Short mmCIF file of C-alpha atoms in Angstrom, two decimals:
data_model
loop_
_atom_site.label_atom_id
_atom_site.label_comp_id
_atom_site.label_asym_id
_atom_site.label_seq_id
_atom_site.Cartn_x
_atom_site.Cartn_y
_atom_site.Cartn_z
CA MET J 1 67.70 -17.76 -27.90
CA LYS J 2 70.62 -20.29 -26.91
CA TYR J 3 71.59 -21.32 -24.06
CA ASN J 4 75.84 -22.27 -23.87
CA LYS J 5 75.33 -23.12 -19.78
CA ILE J 6 71.82 -23.86 -17.38
CA LEU J 7 70.86 -24.25 -13.71
CA ILE J 8 68.33 -25.85 -12.45
CA GLU J 9 67.43 -25.93 -8.40
CA ILE J 10 65.90 -28.92 -7.06
CA HIS J 11 67.58 -29.05 -3.73
CA HIS J 12 64.34 -31.69 -2.32
CA GLY J 13 63.53 -35.04 -1.74
CA LEU J 14 63.54 -38.14 -4.20
CA GLY J 15 60.35 -38.12 -5.58
CA ASP J 16 60.87 -33.96 -6.77
CA VAL J 17 64.24 -35.30 -8.11
CA VAL J 18 62.40 -37.93 -11.00
CA GLN J 19 59.67 -35.52 -10.99
CA ILE J 20 62.01 -32.47 -12.62
CA ILE J 21 63.75 -35.29 -15.51
CA PRO J 22 61.51 -34.31 -17.85
CA LEU J 23 62.60 -31.04 -17.57
CA ILE J 24 65.95 -31.60 -17.89
CA ASN J 25 64.57 -33.78 -20.75
CA ASN J 26 63.68 -31.06 -22.49
CA LEU J 27 66.32 -29.25 -22.24
CA ARG J 28 68.50 -31.17 -23.56
CA LYS J 29 67.09 -31.68 -26.70
CA ASN J 30 66.38 -28.51 -28.13
CA PHE J 31 70.38 -27.45 -26.24
CA THR J 32 72.10 -30.54 -27.06
CA GLU J 33 75.50 -28.67 -26.87
CA ALA J 34 74.83 -26.65 -23.31
CA LYS J 35 75.77 -27.39 -20.24
CA ILE J 36 73.59 -28.32 -18.36
CA SER J 37 73.71 -28.27 -14.20
CA VAL J 38 72.13 -29.10 -10.98
CA ILE J 39 71.78 -28.19 -7.64
CA VAL J 40 70.46 -31.17 -5.67
CA ALA J 41 70.57 -31.26 -1.69
CA SER J 42 72.82 -35.28 -1.84
CA SER J 43 74.91 -37.70 -3.74
CA ILE J 44 72.43 -40.04 -4.13
CA HIS J 45 69.76 -37.27 -5.68
CA ALA J 46 72.97 -37.29 -8.06
CA GLU J 47 72.84 -39.81 -8.38
CA ILE J 48 69.80 -40.56 -8.84
CA LEU J 49 70.07 -38.12 -12.19
CA ASP J 50 72.95 -40.01 -13.62
CA CYS J 51 70.96 -42.66 -14.44
CA THR J 52 69.51 -40.78 -16.85
CA GLY J 53 72.40 -39.15 -18.76
CA LEU J 54 71.68 -36.09 -18.91
CA VAL J 55 73.53 -33.09 -16.41
CA ASP J 56 77.16 -32.39 -16.76
CA THR J 57 77.07 -30.98 -13.28
CA TYR J 58 76.06 -31.50 -9.79
CA TYR J 59 75.79 -28.37 -6.89
CA PHE J 60 74.82 -29.85 -3.53
CA LEU J 61 72.89 -27.83 -1.30
CA ASN J 62 72.33 -28.79 2.02
CA LEU J 63 71.67 -25.54 4.05
CA ARG J 64 71.45 -27.61 7.90
CA ASN J 65 74.18 -29.17 6.80
CA MET J 66 76.34 -26.64 6.11
CA LYS J 67 79.09 -24.10 7.52
CA PHE J 68 78.76 -20.80 6.26
CA ASN J 69 82.13 -20.77 4.93
CA GLU J 70 80.52 -23.65 3.06
CA ILE J 71 77.82 -21.53 1.83
CA ILE J 72 80.66 -19.32 0.43
CA LYS J 73 82.41 -21.96 -1.67
CA PHE J 74 79.27 -22.85 -2.45
CA ILE J 75 78.04 -19.69 -3.63
CA ARG J 76 80.97 -18.68 -5.78
CA GLN J 77 82.15 -21.96 -7.47
CA ILE J 78 78.42 -22.11 -9.06
CA ARG J 79 78.80 -18.08 -10.04
CA ARG J 80 82.59 -18.51 -11.58
CA GLU J 81 80.60 -20.25 -14.03
CA ASN J 82 78.73 -17.05 -15.29
CA TYR J 83 75.30 -19.15 -15.41
CA ASP J 84 72.28 -18.29 -18.65
CA ILE J 85 69.79 -19.06 -17.24
CA GLY J 86 68.91 -20.50 -13.82
CA ILE J 87 65.40 -22.06 -13.56
CA LEU J 88 64.12 -22.91 -9.66
CA SER J 89 62.00 -24.73 -8.73
CA PRO J 90 58.36 -24.67 -7.85
CA ILE J 91 58.50 -26.37 -4.76
CA SER J 92 61.73 -24.27 -3.35
CA ASN J 93 60.46 -21.80 -1.89
CA ARG J 94 59.44 -18.48 -4.09
CA ARG J 95 61.18 -15.31 -2.34
CA LEU J 96 64.03 -17.27 -0.54
CA GLY J 97 64.86 -19.31 -4.32
CA ALA J 98 63.98 -15.90 -6.22
CA ILE J 99 67.45 -14.21 -4.24
CA LEU J 100 69.36 -17.18 -4.95
CA LEU J 101 69.12 -18.13 -8.25
CA TYR J 102 70.38 -13.58 -8.05
CA ILE J 103 73.08 -13.84 -5.34
CA LEU J 104 74.61 -16.75 -7.78
CA GLY J 105 74.78 -15.07 -11.47
CA CYS J 106 72.25 -16.57 -13.07
CA LYS J 107 72.40 -13.48 -16.36
CA ASN J 108 68.60 -15.38 -16.45
CA ARG J 109 66.00 -16.85 -13.96
CA VAL J 110 63.06 -19.14 -14.26
CA GLY J 111 60.69 -19.34 -11.44
CA GLU J 112 56.80 -19.47 -10.23
CA VAL J 113 57.62 -15.75 -9.03
CA SER J 114 54.89 -13.97 -7.36
CA LYS J 115 54.86 -9.96 -7.83
CA ALA J 116 55.90 -8.60 -4.90
CA ASP J 117 59.38 -11.16 -5.45
CA LYS J 118 59.64 -9.86 -8.74
CA ARG J 119 61.04 -6.35 -7.40
CA LEU J 120 64.08 -8.40 -5.19
CA LEU J 121 65.12 -9.59 -8.18
CA ILE J 122 65.83 -6.22 -10.61
CA LYS J 123 65.93 -7.08 -13.60
CA ASN J 124 66.01 -10.62 -16.75
CA ASN J 125 63.34 -12.57 -15.16
CA ILE J 126 60.87 -15.18 -16.44
CA THR J 127 58.15 -15.81 -13.52
CA MET J 128 54.74 -17.05 -14.00
CA ASP J 129 52.14 -18.21 -11.95
CA GLY J 130 52.26 -21.62 -9.88
CA ASP J 131 49.41 -23.74 -10.85
CA ASN J 132 49.24 -26.56 -7.37
CA SER J 133 46.61 -28.44 -8.90
CA LEU J 134 48.94 -29.43 -11.64
CA HIS J 135 50.75 -32.51 -11.51
CA LYS J 136 54.40 -31.63 -10.09
CA VAL J 137 55.78 -33.01 -13.54
CA ASP J 138 53.42 -30.72 -15.57
CA ARG J 139 53.89 -27.72 -12.88
CA ASN J 140 57.91 -28.22 -14.22
CA LEU J 141 57.00 -28.12 -17.73
CA ASN J 142 55.26 -24.91 -17.19
CA LEU J 143 58.72 -23.72 -16.33
CA LEU J 144 59.88 -24.23 -19.87
CA LYS J 145 57.23 -22.19 -21.78
CA PRO J 146 58.83 -18.98 -21.77
CA LEU J 147 61.60 -20.42 -24.52
CA ASP J 148 60.03 -20.60 -26.61
CA ILE J 149 61.07 -24.09 -26.36
CA THR J 150 59.68 -27.66 -28.01
CA ILE J 151 57.96 -29.71 -25.91
CA TYR J 152 59.36 -33.82 -26.65
CA ASP J 153 58.48 -35.77 -23.57
CA SER J 154 57.33 -35.45 -20.78
CA LYS J 155 57.56 -39.18 -19.51
CA PRO J 156 60.95 -39.39 -16.28
CA PHE J 157 62.97 -42.48 -16.71
CA MET J 158 66.21 -43.74 -15.58
CA ASN J 159 68.14 -46.37 -17.27
CA ILE J 160 69.73 -48.53 -15.04
CA ASN J 161 73.84 -49.70 -15.30
CA LYS J 162 74.45 -53.17 -16.06
CA GLY J 163 77.10 -53.72 -13.06
CA ASN J 164 73.84 -52.45 -10.63
CA GLU J 165 71.42 -54.29 -13.12
CA GLU J 166 73.89 -58.55 -12.73
CA ASN J 167 74.18 -57.45 -9.39
CA ALA J 168 70.29 -57.36 -9.42
CA LYS J 169 69.90 -59.92 -10.96
CA ASN J 170 72.65 -62.67 -8.54
CA LYS J 171 70.65 -61.51 -5.60
CA LEU J 172 67.17 -63.23 -6.71
CA ASP J 173 68.94 -65.85 -8.13
CA ILE J 174 66.94 -68.05 -5.14
CA PHE J 175 63.89 -67.82 -7.12
CA ASP J 176 62.10 -69.70 -9.46
CA LYS J 177 62.87 -67.02 -12.96
CA LYS J 178 58.41 -68.41 -13.66
CA ASP J 179 56.64 -66.78 -10.45
CA LYS J 180 55.87 -63.03 -10.66
CA LEU J 181 58.08 -60.82 -8.31
CA ILE J 182 56.70 -58.32 -6.11
CA GLY J 183 58.88 -55.07 -4.53
CA ILE J 184 56.76 -53.61 -1.87
CA CYS J 185 58.70 -50.58 0.02
CA ILE J 186 57.67 -50.37 3.34
CA GLY J 187 58.66 -46.92 4.42
CA THR J 188 57.07 -43.28 4.50
CA ASN J 189 58.85 -40.44 4.82
CA PRO J 190 57.69 -38.22 8.25
CA VAL J 191 56.54 -35.05 7.19
CA GLU J 192 58.62 -32.53 9.21
CA GLN J 193 56.15 -29.89 11.57
CA LYS J 194 57.25 -27.71 12.55
CA LYS J 195 56.87 -25.72 17.04
CA GLY J 196 58.89 -23.17 16.98
CA PHE J 197 62.94 -23.75 16.69
CA ASN J 198 61.77 -27.34 16.59
CA ARG J 199 61.21 -29.15 13.74
CA ILE J 200 58.75 -32.86 14.88
CA PRO J 201 58.90 -35.44 12.59
CA TYR J 202 55.11 -37.10 11.88
CA GLU J 203 54.53 -40.32 10.07
CA ALA J 204 50.84 -38.50 7.94
CA LYS J 205 51.22 -41.35 4.96
CA LYS J 206 52.40 -43.93 6.55
CA TRP J 207 50.20 -47.01 6.06
CA GLU J 208 51.03 -49.93 8.88
CA ILE J 209 53.31 -51.96 9.61
CA GLU J 210 50.00 -54.40 10.43
CA ASN J 211 48.83 -54.12 7.55
CA TYR J 212 52.55 -54.64 4.73
CA MET J 213 52.89 -57.92 6.73
CA GLU J 214 49.27 -59.53 6.14
CA LEU J 215 49.47 -57.96 2.90
CA ILE J 216 53.34 -59.94 2.53
CA GLU J 217 51.29 -63.26 3.92
CA ARG J 218 48.95 -63.71 0.72
CA LEU J 219 50.64 -62.27 -1.83
CA THR J 220 53.50 -65.45 -1.23
CA ASN J 221 50.94 -68.22 -2.06
CA ASP J 222 51.81 -66.94 -5.67
CA PHE J 223 54.38 -64.73 -6.15
CA ASN J 224 57.68 -63.78 -5.35
CA ILE J 225 58.32 -61.06 -2.58
CA ILE J 226 61.41 -58.52 -2.09
CA LEU J 227 61.70 -55.73 1.17
CA LEU J 228 62.65 -52.83 0.56
CA GLY J 229 63.90 -49.86 3.53
CA GLY J 230 65.93 -48.48 5.28
CA LYS J 231 67.15 -48.03 9.05
CA LYS J 232 63.79 -46.59 10.20
CA GLU J 233 62.21 -49.67 8.18
CA GLU J 234 64.49 -52.42 9.75
CA GLN J 235 63.32 -51.65 13.57
CA GLU J 236 59.87 -50.82 12.56
CA ILE J 237 59.75 -55.26 11.20
CA LYS J 238 61.87 -56.60 14.06
CA GLU J 239 59.53 -58.46 15.37
CA TYR J 240 58.91 -60.45 11.81
CA GLU J 241 61.84 -60.98 11.28
CA GLU J 242 62.13 -64.75 12.42
CA LYS J 243 59.04 -64.73 10.20
CA LEU J 244 59.96 -63.82 7.24
CA LYS J 245 62.89 -65.51 6.99
CA ASP J 246 60.91 -68.92 6.89
CA ASN J 247 59.24 -67.75 4.49
CA LYS J 248 60.68 -69.43 1.42
CA ASN J 249 59.14 -66.62 -0.72
CA VAL J 250 60.30 -63.66 1.08
CA ILE J 251 64.06 -61.50 0.73
CA ASN J 252 64.25 -59.20 3.14
CA TYR J 253 66.16 -56.30 1.88
CA ILE J 254 65.39 -53.62 4.00
CA ASN J 255 68.16 -51.50 4.96
CA LYS J 256 70.53 -54.29 3.22
CA THR J 257 71.14 -52.00 -0.30
CA THR J 258 71.82 -48.64 -1.30
CA ILE J 259 69.11 -46.35 -3.05
CA MET J 260 70.89 -47.52 -6.84
CA GLU J 261 71.52 -51.28 -5.48
CA SER J 262 67.25 -50.21 -4.52
CA ALA J 263 66.39 -48.49 -7.53
CA ALA J 264 67.93 -52.25 -9.37
CA LEU J 265 66.61 -54.59 -7.44
CA ILE J 266 63.05 -52.99 -8.72
CA ASN J 267 64.01 -52.83 -12.12
CA GLU J 268 63.52 -56.75 -11.28
CA CYS J 269 59.89 -56.67 -10.44
CA ASP J 270 56.88 -56.90 -12.26
CA LEU J 271 55.06 -54.43 -9.46
CA VAL J 272 56.40 -52.91 -6.56
CA ILE J 273 53.90 -51.49 -4.33
CA GLY J 274 54.18 -49.26 -1.56
CA GLY J 275 52.82 -45.53 0.00
CA ASP J 276 53.63 -42.34 -1.04
CA THR J 277 57.52 -42.14 -1.46
CA GLY J 278 60.36 -41.32 -3.86
CA MET J 279 60.25 -45.66 -4.33
CA LEU J 280 58.49 -45.80 -6.10
CA HIS J 281 58.69 -42.77 -8.07
CA ILE J 282 62.01 -44.39 -9.26
CA ALA J 283 59.71 -48.05 -9.77
CA ASP J 284 57.59 -45.78 -12.09
CA ALA J 285 60.67 -44.19 -14.00
CA LEU J 286 61.79 -47.71 -14.46
CA GLY J 287 58.40 -48.24 -16.53
CA LYS J 288 57.30 -51.32 -13.57
CA TYR J 289 54.37 -50.95 -13.00
CA THR J 290 53.16 -49.33 -9.54
CA LEU J 291 50.07 -49.31 -6.41
CA THR J 292 50.33 -46.65 -4.40
CA ILE J 293 48.78 -46.15 -1.03
CA PHE J 294 47.94 -42.83 -0.39
CA GLY J 295 46.53 -41.01 2.21
CA PRO J 296 47.11 -36.96 3.04
CA THR J 297 48.53 -36.60 -0.56
CA ASP J 298 46.83 -36.12 -3.93
CA PRO J 299 48.04 -38.47 -6.93
CA LYS J 300 46.67 -36.50 -9.57
CA ILE J 301 48.95 -33.95 -7.51
CA VAL J 302 52.33 -36.14 -6.17
CA GLY J 303 51.51 -39.79 -7.74
CA PRO J 304 53.90 -41.88 -10.28
CA TYR J 305 53.52 -40.38 -13.79
CA SER J 306 53.31 -42.82 -16.44
CA GLU J 307 50.04 -44.82 -17.71
CA LYS J 308 51.55 -48.22 -15.02
CA SER J 309 51.08 -45.66 -12.10
CA ASN J 310 47.84 -47.46 -9.81
CA ASN J 311 46.15 -45.47 -6.96
CA ILE J 312 44.89 -46.45 -3.80
CA THR J 313 42.37 -43.29 -2.07
CA LEU J 314 39.70 -43.42 -0.01
CA ASN J 315 36.60 -40.72 -0.62
CA ILE J 316 36.53 -39.26 2.91
CA ASP J 317 35.68 -36.05 3.12
CA CYS J 318 38.91 -34.05 4.82
CA GLN J 319 40.35 -35.64 1.34
CA TYR J 320 43.72 -34.79 0.56
CA CYS J 321 44.68 -32.72 4.02
CA TYR J 322 48.56 -32.57 3.04
CA GLY J 323 49.22 -29.04 3.24
CA THR J 324 47.11 -27.50 5.67
CA ASP J 325 46.59 -27.79 9.44
CA LYS J 326 44.16 -30.45 9.78
CA LEU J 327 47.39 -32.35 8.91
CA PHE J 328 49.21 -32.51 12.31
CA GLU J 329 45.04 -32.04 13.53
CA CYS J 330 43.81 -35.20 12.40
CA ASN J 331 43.52 -38.24 15.39
CA ASN J 332 42.86 -40.64 13.42
CA ARG J 333 43.84 -40.25 9.70
CA LYS J 334 40.78 -42.56 8.02
CA CYS J 335 42.01 -41.56 4.40
CA LEU J 336 45.28 -44.61 5.33
CA ASN J 337 43.83 -46.72 8.01
CA ASP J 338 40.35 -48.07 6.55
CA ILE J 339 42.65 -48.53 3.78
CA THR J 340 42.10 -52.69 3.90
CA VAL J 341 44.77 -55.46 3.20
CA GLU J 342 41.79 -56.78 0.84
CA GLN J 343 41.82 -52.88 -1.29
CA ILE J 344 45.13 -53.65 -2.19
CA TYR J 345 45.43 -57.65 -2.37
CA ASN J 346 42.80 -57.39 -5.63
CA LYS J 347 44.14 -54.16 -6.65
CA ALA J 348 47.72 -56.42 -6.79
CA ILE J 349 46.52 -59.07 -8.36
CA GLU J 350 43.79 -57.56 -10.84
CA ILE J 351 47.55 -55.44 -12.91
CA LEU J 352 49.22 -59.02 -12.43
CA ASN J 353 46.50 -60.80 -14.75
#
């Protein structure tokens, strides 16, 4: 069947957006003339997808910040397009997501929807059971199976434009080009714990800042380092700022670059180190070697996807509790706190050699 207008829903995090790129890529290769539109959470996510050249139109959906009249405008705008097919991200709320695609007027709808939810959608649904043990990239690609199309490639990819590339090179001019460059992303997004009507941020995936500082000190004996992060990380690193300024092999770009500027800097790196965060997925999509520090999340499901991906994770009894109540009951985070600087340093040296 030929689809002329395709709508994809992925209004989630940065890493989730990167991991749906292979699905979009295969749709584009099978339906070369189709209009492909994507529902994302913010303009940052649209900028990431723009680096692929695959998407024609973006719609922005952030229910927490949208007023009622904005939601109505959003629905009307999409319904006017009369999309042939809507594809629901496997990590979206199945019931609400299925209803959303129905309200948006998609003639056919694809998603991991349970039998109970099928009744909500009346007809024209292509549904399947989800497999939580699959990597998110593979789980996304599974949504294409009912369409009976060819899968050409399964890897996320991005391309940095010339302007951002030249800007990044200029920012790194002070470094000796002979030395290898390591990017370190010290932040991770907190997990939200729901308590009544409140959402409490919980730093479930964070390797402590003291560990990063010790790692940086050791690595700068042989390599150049750039530091990346946002406002939260800027506060965390304040007490170390003077020490970092004195180190000629470190440039601190924390909260000094946009996401796309950070991506362009990452594109110049030989290795990128960090926790389970979207910037490591961007590095992976740019073809960089990555070293990701995993705690409660499972790298086989959410880790960077390519063969250049490397992970450090501990084999403990309570491993990979993300998505369960145990995550918030934990009072020692052994899965992260017991990962040593020595382990990360040795793995980094192994990769770079």
